[in-house]
Short mmCIF file of C-alpha atoms and ligand atoms in Angstrom, two decimals:
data_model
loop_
_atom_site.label_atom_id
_atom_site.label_comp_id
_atom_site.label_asym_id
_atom_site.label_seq_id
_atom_site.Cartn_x
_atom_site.Cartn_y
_atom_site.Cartn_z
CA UNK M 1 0.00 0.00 0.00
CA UNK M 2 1.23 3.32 -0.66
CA UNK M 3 1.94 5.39 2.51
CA UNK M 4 2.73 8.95 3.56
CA UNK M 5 5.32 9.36 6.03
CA UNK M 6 5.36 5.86 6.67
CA UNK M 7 1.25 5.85 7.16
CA UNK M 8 -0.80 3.87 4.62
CA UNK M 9 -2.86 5.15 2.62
CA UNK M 10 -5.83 3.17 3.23
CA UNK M 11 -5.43 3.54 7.11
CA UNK M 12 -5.61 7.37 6.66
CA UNK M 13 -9.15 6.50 4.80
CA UNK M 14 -10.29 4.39 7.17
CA UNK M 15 -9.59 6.48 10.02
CA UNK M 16 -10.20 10.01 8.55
CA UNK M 17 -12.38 9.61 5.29
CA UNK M 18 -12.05 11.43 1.80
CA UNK M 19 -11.71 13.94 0.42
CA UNK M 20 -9.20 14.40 2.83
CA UNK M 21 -5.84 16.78 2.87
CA UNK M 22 -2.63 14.47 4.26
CA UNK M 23 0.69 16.11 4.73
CA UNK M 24 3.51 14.91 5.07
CA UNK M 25 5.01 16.48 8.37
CA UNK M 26 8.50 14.95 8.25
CA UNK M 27 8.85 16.90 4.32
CA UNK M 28 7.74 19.74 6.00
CA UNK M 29 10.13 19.48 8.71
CA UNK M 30 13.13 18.90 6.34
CA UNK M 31 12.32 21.64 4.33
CA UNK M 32 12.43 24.03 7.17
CA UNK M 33 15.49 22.87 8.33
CA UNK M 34 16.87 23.16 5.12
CA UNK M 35 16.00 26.90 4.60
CA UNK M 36 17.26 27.53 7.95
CA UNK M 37 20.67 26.21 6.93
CA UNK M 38 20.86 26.98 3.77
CA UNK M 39 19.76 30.68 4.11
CA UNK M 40 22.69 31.90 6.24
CA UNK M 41 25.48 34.28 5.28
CA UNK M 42 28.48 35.56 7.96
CA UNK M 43 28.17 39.11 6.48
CA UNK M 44 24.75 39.69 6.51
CA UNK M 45 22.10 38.60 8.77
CA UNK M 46 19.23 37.10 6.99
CA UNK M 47 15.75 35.78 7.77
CA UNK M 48 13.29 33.28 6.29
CA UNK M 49 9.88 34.16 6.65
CA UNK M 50 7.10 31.49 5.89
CA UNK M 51 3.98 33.04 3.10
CA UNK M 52 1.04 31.71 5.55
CA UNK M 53 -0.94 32.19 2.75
CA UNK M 54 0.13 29.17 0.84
CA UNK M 55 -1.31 27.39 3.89
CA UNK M 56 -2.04 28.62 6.98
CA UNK M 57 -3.59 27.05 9.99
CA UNK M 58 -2.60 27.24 13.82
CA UNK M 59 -0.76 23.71 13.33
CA UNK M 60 1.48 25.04 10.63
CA UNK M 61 2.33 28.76 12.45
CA UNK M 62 3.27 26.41 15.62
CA UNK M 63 5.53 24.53 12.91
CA UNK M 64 7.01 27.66 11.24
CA UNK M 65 7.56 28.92 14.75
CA UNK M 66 9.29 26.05 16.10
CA UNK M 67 11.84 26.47 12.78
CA UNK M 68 12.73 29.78 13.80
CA UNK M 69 10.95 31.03 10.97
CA UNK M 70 9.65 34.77 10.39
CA UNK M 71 6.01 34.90 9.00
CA UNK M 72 4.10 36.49 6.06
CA UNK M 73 0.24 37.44 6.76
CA UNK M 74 -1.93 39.24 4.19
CA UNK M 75 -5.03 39.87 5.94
CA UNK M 76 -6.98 40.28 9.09
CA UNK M 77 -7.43 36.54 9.85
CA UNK M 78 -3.90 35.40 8.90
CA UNK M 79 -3.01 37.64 11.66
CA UNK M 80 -5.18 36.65 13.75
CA UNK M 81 -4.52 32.82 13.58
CA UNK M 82 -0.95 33.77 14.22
CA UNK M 83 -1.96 35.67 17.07
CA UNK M 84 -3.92 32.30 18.61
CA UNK M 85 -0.86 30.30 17.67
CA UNK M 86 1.50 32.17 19.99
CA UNK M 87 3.63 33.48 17.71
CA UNK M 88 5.49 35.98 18.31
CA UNK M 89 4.71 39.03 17.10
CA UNK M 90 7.64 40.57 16.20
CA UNK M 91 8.76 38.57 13.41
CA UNK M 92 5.32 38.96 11.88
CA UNK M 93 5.50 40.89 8.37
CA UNK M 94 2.07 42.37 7.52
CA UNK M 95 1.58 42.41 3.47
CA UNK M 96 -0.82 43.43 1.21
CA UNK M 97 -2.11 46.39 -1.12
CA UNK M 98 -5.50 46.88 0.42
CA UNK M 99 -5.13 46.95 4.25
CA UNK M 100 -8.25 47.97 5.50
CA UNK M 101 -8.50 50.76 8.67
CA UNK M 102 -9.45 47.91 10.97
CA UNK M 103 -6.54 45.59 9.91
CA UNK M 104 -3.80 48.40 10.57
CA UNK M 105 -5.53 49.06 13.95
CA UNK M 106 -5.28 45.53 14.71
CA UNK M 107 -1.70 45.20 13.40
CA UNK M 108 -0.59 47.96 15.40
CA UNK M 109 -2.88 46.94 18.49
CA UNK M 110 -0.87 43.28 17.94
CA UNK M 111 2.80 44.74 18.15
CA UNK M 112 3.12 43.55 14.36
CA UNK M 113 6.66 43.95 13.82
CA UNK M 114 6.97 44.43 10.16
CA UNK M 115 4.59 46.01 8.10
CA UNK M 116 5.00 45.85 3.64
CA UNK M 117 3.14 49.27 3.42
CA UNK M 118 2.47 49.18 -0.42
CA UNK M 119 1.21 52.43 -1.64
CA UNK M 120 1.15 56.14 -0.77
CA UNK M 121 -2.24 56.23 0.78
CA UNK M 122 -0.98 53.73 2.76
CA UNK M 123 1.33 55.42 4.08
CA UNK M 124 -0.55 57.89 5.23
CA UNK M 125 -2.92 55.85 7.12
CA UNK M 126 -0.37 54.25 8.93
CA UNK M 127 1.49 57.41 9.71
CA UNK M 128 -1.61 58.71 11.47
CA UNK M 129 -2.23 55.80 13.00
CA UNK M 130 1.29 55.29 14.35
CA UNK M 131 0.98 59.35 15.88
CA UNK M 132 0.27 57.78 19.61
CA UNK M 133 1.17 54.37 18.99
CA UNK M 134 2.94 52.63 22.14
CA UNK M 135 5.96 51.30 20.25
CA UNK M 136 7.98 51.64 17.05
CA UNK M 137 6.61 49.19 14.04
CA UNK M 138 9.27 48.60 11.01
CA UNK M 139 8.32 49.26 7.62
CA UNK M 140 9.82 47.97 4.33
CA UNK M 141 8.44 49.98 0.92
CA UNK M 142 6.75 47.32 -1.68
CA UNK M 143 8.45 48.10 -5.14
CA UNK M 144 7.62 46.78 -8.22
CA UNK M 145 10.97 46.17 -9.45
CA UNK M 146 9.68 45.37 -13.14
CA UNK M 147 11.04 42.10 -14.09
CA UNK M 148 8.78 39.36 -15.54
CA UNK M 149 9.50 35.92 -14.24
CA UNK M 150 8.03 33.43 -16.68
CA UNK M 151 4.49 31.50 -14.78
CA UNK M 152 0.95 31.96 -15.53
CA UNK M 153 -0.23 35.88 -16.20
CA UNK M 154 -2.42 35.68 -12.90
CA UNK M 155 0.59 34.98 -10.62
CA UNK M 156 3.07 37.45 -12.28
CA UNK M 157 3.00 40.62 -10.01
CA UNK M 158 5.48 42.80 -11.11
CA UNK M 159 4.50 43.84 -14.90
CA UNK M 160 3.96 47.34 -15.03
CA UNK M 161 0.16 47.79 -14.23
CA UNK M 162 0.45 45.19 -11.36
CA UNK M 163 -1.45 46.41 -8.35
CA UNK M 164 1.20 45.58 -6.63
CA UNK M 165 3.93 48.01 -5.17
CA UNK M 166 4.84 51.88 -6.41
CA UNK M 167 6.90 51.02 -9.70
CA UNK M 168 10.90 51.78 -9.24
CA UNK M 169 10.68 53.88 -12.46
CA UNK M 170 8.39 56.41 -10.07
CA UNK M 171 11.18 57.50 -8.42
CA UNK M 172 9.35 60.80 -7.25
CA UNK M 173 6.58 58.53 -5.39
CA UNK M 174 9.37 55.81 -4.06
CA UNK M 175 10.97 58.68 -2.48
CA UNK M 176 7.50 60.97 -1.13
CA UNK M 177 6.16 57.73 0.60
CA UNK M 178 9.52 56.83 2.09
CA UNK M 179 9.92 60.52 3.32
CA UNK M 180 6.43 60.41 4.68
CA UNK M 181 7.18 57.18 6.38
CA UNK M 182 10.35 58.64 7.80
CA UNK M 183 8.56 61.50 9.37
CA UNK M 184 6.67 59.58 11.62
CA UNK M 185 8.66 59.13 15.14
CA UNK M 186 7.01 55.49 15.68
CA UNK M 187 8.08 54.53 12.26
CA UNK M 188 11.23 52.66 11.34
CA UNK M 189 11.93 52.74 7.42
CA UNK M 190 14.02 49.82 6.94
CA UNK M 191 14.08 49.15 3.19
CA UNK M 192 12.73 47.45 0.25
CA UNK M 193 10.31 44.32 -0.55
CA UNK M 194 9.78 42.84 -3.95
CA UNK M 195 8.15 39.89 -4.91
CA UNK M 196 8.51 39.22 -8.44
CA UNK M 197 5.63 36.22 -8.97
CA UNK M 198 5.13 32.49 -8.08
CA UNK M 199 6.81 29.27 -9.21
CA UNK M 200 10.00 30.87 -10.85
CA UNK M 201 11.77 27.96 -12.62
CA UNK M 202 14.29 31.02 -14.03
CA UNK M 203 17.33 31.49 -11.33
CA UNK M 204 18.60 34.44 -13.08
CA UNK M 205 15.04 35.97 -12.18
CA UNK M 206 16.31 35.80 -8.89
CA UNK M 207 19.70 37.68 -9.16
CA UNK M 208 18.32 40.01 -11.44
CA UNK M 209 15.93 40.93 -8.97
CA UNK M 210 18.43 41.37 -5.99
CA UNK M 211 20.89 43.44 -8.80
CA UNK M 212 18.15 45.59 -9.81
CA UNK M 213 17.28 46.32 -5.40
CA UNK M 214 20.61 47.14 -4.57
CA UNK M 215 21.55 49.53 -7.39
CA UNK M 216 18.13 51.35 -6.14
CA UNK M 217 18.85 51.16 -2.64
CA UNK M 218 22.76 52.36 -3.89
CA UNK M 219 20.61 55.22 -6.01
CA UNK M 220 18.40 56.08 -3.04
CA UNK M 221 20.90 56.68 -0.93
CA UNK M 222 23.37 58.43 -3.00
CA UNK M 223 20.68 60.84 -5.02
CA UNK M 224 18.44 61.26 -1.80
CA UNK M 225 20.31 60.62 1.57
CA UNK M 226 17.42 57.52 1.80
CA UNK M 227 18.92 54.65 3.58
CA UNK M 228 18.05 51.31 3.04
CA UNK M 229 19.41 48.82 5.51
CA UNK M 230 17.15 45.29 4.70
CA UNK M 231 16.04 44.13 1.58
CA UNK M 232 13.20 41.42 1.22
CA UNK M 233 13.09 39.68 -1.85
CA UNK M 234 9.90 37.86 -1.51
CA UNK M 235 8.87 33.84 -2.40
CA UNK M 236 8.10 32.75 -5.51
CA UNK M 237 10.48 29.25 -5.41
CA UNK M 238 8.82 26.89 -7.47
CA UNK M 239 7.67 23.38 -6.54
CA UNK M 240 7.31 20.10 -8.66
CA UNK M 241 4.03 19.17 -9.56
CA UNK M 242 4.11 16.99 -12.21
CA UNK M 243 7.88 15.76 -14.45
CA UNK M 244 8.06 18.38 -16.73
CA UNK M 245 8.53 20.58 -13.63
CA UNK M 246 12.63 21.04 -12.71
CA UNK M 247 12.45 23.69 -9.43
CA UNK M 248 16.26 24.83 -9.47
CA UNK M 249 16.92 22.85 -6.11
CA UNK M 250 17.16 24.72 -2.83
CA UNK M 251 20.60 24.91 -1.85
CA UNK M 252 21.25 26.59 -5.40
CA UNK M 253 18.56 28.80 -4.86
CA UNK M 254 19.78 30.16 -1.95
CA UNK M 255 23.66 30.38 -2.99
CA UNK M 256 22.93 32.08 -6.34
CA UNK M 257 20.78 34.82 -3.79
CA UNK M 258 22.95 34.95 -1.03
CA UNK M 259 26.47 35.12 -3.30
CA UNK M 260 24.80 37.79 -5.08
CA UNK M 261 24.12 39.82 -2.29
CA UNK M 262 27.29 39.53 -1.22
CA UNK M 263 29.08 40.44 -4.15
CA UNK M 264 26.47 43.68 -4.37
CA UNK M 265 26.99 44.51 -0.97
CA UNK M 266 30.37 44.64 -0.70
CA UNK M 267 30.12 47.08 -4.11
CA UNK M 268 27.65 49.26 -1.95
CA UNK M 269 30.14 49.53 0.63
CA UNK M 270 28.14 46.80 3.11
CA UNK M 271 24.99 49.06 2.91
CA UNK M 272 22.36 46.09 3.45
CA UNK M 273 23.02 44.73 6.72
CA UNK M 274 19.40 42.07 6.65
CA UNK M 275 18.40 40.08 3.81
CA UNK M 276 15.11 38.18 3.35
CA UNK M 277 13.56 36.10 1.55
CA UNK M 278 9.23 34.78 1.87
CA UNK M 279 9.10 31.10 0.63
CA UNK M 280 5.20 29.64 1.02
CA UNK M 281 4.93 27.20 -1.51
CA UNK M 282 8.21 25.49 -1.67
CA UNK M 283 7.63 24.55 1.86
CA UNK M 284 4.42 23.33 1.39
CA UNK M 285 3.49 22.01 -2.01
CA UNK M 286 5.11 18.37 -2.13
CA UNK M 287 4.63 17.48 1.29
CA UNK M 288 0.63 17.81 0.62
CA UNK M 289 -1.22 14.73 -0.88
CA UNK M 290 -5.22 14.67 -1.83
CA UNK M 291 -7.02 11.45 -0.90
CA UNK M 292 -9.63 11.20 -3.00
CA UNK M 293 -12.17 8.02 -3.51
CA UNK M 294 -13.04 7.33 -6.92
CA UNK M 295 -16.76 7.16 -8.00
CA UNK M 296 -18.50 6.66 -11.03
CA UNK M 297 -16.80 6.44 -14.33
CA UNK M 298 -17.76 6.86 -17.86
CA UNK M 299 -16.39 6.68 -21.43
CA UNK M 300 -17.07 9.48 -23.98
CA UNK M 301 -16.01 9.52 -27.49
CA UNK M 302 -12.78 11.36 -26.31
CA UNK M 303 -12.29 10.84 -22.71
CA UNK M 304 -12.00 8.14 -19.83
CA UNK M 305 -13.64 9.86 -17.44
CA UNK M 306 -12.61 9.07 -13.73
CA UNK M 307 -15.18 10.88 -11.12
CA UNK M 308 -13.75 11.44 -7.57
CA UNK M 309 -15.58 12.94 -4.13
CA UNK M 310 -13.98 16.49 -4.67
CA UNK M 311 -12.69 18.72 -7.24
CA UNK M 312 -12.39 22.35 -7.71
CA UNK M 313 -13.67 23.36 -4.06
CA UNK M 314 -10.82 21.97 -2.53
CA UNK M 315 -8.44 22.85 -5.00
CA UNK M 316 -9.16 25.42 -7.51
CA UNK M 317 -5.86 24.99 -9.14
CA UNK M 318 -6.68 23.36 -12.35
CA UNK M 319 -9.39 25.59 -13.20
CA UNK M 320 -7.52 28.81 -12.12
CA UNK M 321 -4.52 28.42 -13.67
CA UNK M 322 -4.51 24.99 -15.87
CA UNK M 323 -1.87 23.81 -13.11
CA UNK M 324 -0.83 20.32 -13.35
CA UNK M 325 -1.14 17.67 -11.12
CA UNK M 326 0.25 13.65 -11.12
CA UNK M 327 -1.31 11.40 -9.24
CA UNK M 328 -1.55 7.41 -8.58
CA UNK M 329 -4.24 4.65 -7.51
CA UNK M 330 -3.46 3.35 -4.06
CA UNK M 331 -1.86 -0.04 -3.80
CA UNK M 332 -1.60 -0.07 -7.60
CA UNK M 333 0.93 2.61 -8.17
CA UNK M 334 3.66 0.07 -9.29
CA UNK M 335 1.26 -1.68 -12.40
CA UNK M 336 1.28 -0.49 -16.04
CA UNK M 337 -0.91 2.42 -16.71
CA UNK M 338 -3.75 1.00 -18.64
CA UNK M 339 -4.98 4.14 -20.50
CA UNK M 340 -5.60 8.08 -20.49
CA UNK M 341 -7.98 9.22 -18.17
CA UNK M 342 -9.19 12.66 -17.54
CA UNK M 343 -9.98 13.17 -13.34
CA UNK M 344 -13.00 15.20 -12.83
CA UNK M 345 -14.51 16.58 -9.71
CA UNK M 346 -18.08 16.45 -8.79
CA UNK M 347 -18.84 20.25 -8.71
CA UNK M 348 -21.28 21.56 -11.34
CA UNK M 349 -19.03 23.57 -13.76
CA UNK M 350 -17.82 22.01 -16.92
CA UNK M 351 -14.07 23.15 -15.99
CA UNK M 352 -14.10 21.44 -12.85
CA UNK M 353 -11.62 18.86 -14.20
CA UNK M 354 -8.56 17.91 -11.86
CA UNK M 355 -6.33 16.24 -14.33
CA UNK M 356 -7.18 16.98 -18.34
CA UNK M 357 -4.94 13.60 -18.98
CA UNK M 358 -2.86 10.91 -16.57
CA UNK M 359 -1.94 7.51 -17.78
CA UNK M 360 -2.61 5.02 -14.66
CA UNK M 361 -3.49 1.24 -14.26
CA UNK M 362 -7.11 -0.04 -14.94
CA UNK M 363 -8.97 2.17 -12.02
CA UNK M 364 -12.06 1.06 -10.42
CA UNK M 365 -14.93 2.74 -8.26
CA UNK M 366 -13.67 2.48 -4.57
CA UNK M 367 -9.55 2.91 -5.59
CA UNK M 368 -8.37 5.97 -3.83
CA UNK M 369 -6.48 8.63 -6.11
CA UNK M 370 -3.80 10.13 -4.33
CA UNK M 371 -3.23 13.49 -6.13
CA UNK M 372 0.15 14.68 -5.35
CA UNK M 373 2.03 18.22 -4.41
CA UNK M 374 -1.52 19.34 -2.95
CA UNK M 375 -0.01 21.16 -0.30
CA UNK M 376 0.02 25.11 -1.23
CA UNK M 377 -2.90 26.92 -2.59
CA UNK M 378 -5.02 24.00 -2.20
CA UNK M 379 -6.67 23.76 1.04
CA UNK M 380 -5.89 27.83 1.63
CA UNK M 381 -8.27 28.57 -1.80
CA UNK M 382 -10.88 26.07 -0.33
CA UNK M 383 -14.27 26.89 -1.05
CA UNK M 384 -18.27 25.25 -0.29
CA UNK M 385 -19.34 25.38 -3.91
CA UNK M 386 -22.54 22.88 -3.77
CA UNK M 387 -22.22 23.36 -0.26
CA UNK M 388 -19.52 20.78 -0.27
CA UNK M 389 -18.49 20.81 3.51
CA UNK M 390 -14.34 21.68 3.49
CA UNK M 391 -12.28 18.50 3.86
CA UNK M 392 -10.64 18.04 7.23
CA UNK M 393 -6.59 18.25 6.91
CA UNK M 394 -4.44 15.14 8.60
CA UNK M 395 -0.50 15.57 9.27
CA UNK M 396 1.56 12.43 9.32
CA UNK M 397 4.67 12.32 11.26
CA UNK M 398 6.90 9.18 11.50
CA UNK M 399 3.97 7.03 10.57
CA UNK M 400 1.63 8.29 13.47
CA UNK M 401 -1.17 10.63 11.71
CA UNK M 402 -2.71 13.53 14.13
CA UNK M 403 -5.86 15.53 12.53
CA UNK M 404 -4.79 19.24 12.78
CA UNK M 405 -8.67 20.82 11.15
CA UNK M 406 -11.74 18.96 11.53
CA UNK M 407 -13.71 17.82 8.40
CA UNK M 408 -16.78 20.20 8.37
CA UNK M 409 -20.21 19.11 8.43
CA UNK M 410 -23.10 19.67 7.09
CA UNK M 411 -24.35 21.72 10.70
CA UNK M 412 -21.01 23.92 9.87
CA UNK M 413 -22.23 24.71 6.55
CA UNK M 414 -25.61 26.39 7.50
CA UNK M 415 -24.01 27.27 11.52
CA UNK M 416 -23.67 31.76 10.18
CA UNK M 417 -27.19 31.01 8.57
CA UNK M 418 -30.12 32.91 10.15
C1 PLP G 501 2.53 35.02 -2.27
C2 PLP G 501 3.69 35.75 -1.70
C3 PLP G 501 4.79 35.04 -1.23
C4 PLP G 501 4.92 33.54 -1.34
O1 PLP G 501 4.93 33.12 -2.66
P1 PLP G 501 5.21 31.56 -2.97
O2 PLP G 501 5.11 31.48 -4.44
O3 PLP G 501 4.15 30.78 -2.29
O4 PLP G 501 6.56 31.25 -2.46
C5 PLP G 501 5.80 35.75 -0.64
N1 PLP G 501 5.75 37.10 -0.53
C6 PLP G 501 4.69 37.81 -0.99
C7 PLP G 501 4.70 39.27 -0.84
C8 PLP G 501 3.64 37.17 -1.58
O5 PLP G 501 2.61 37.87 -2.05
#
């Protein structure tokens, strides 16, 4: 039987049900420890800071936490679930472009340490809001650096219309914001953040990106006095989801960033003293599986249709982007594929189609489909299309599985109904 972290499949069926979301805590784990190693440098301090978006829950916080790891929240209730995890709130790093009033005031109320103000009005708000705040909050400027990393158009963020960031080519606004920033007593300008789009297969994205930061942090201080101490170069590391996919492995990754920065800074004259960098999916992606059971099946003139319990409300994926998933029949993951089948949810929308095409053995109502690299943008996009209750989520550690979110029910579904 095929197992996850040493559990079996079928045991985490039996015990747990499907659809269900299984990760694979000891991947996790190693891939943590792997940043925190590999991300070091003895000239410049540096920090990794998990993207809770990718997946957040209080079981994976607690997990970031315990790797020494910063963390990335983009809303209201990311922040808040790190607040109920314990963690601490200094190393929190507030993104986003649309910060509502409320979310500042409960940033600042939290201690947030870090806040990725994004835009001039921004600015402002916070500045006012920061007038007879109780401590000091840092701030890092988002800037759209420009560069195009090649992934899907809807996660590229730094063309030049993104709505991300004030565009380095607006020097004049760059340099208003920061001064208005740098006005306020209870606010710490510390530099730049640029996040240049998700699974970057391209590692000269990556230098380019920390090339293009440092000549403007170089610029801002030489044509404006501005000085920019840290530099945060956002996530974006790919993960593998199916062959064709070759991440540039991790521990090139982070030597390609880290020897660049070196080499930069020590042409600025050691003007960066913090680098950092916001990984979400890399840490997440493979160590997530899908359980699914399979259902019905049917033959079209084109397709071998394979029907399983879920689809697009637990992972929207396909549909959003055409991603691409592999996957394997339980037990029978070593036998000849037997044809081309297409894996389709059991939401009501035509596109709700998991897999478009996936050789595997002969496949039978009752196999389980494991669907692999589930873990990032999966469970976090969840929705209750068809008022399909949201799948519990199940970490496996060493062979012992714990459930870290309950399946919902059908009482949760209609539980904010009047
Ligand atoms: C989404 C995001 C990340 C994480 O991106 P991944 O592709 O999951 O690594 C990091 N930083 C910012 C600002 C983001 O918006």
């Amino acid at each position: 039987m095929y197992t996850i972290a040493g559990k079996p499949v079928d045991e985490l069926v039996r015990e747990y049900g499907t659809p269900l979301y299984v990760y694979d805590e000891n991947a996790m784990r190693q891939r943590l420890g792997d940043y925190r190693e590999l991300f070091r440098d003895d000239e410049m301090e540096t920090e990794v800071v998990y993207a809770s978006k990718a997946f957040s829950c209080l079981a994976m916080v607690r997990l970031a936490a315990e790797y020494g790891f910063g963390l990335d929240v983009v809303s209201g209730g990311e922040l808040y679930t790190a607040g109920k995890a314990g963690f601490d709130m200094s190393r929190v790093y507030f993104h986003g472009n649309n910060k509502t009033l409320a979310e500042l005031q409960q940033a600042v109320k939290a201690r947030v340490g870090t806040i990725i103000v994004d835009n001039a009005m921004e600015a402002e708000v916070l500045a006012a809001l920061m007038q007879d705040a109780d401590y000091r909050v840092k701030t890092l400027l988002r800037i759209n650096p420009g560069i195009e990393a090649h992934t899907h158009h809807y996660i590229v963020t730094a063309h030049v219309d993104s709505k991300f960031g004030i565009a380095m080519t607006d020097e004049a606004e760059v340099v208003q914001t920061i001064r208005l920033l740098q006005a306020c007593p209870n606010i710490e300008f510390a530099g730049l953040d640029a996040h240049i789009g998700s699974q970057i297969f391209d590692r000269n994205a990556f230098a380019e990106l920390v090339r293009k930061l440092f000549a403007f942090a170089v610029r801002l201080q030489q044509e404006y006095g501005i000085r920019v101490h840290t530099l945060d170069l956002g996530g974006g590391f790919a993960a593998r989801y199916t062959e064709k996919d070759a991440p540039i492995p991790l521990p090139e990754v982070c030597r390609c960033i880290l020897d660049t920065c070196r080499e930069e800074n020590r042409q600025a004259g050691g003007l960066i003293r913090k680098v950092i960098i916001e990984p979400g999916r890399s840490i997440v992606a493979e160590a997530g599986y899908m359980l699914y059971t399979v259902g019905f099946m049917k033959t079209t003139p084109n397709r071998h249709y394979i029907f399983v319990d879920g689809g697009m409300s637990d992972n929207i994926r396909p549909a959003l982007y055409q991603a691409e998933y592999d996957a394997l029949i339980a037990g029978r993951e070593e036998d000849t594929p037997a044809m081309t089948y297409t894996v389709a949810g059991k939401c009501c929308e035509s596109g709700d189609v998991l897999i478009d095409a996936i050789k595997l053995p002969k496949t039978e109502p009752g196999d389980i489909l494991v669907m692999k690299t589930t873990g990032a943008y999966g469970y976090a996009m969840a929705s209750r299309y068809n008022k399909l209750p949201v799948p519990g989520v199940v970490f496996v550690r060493d062979g012992q599985a714990r459930e870290v979110i309950a399946r919902e029910t059908y009482e949760d579904l209609i539980s904010h109904e009047k």
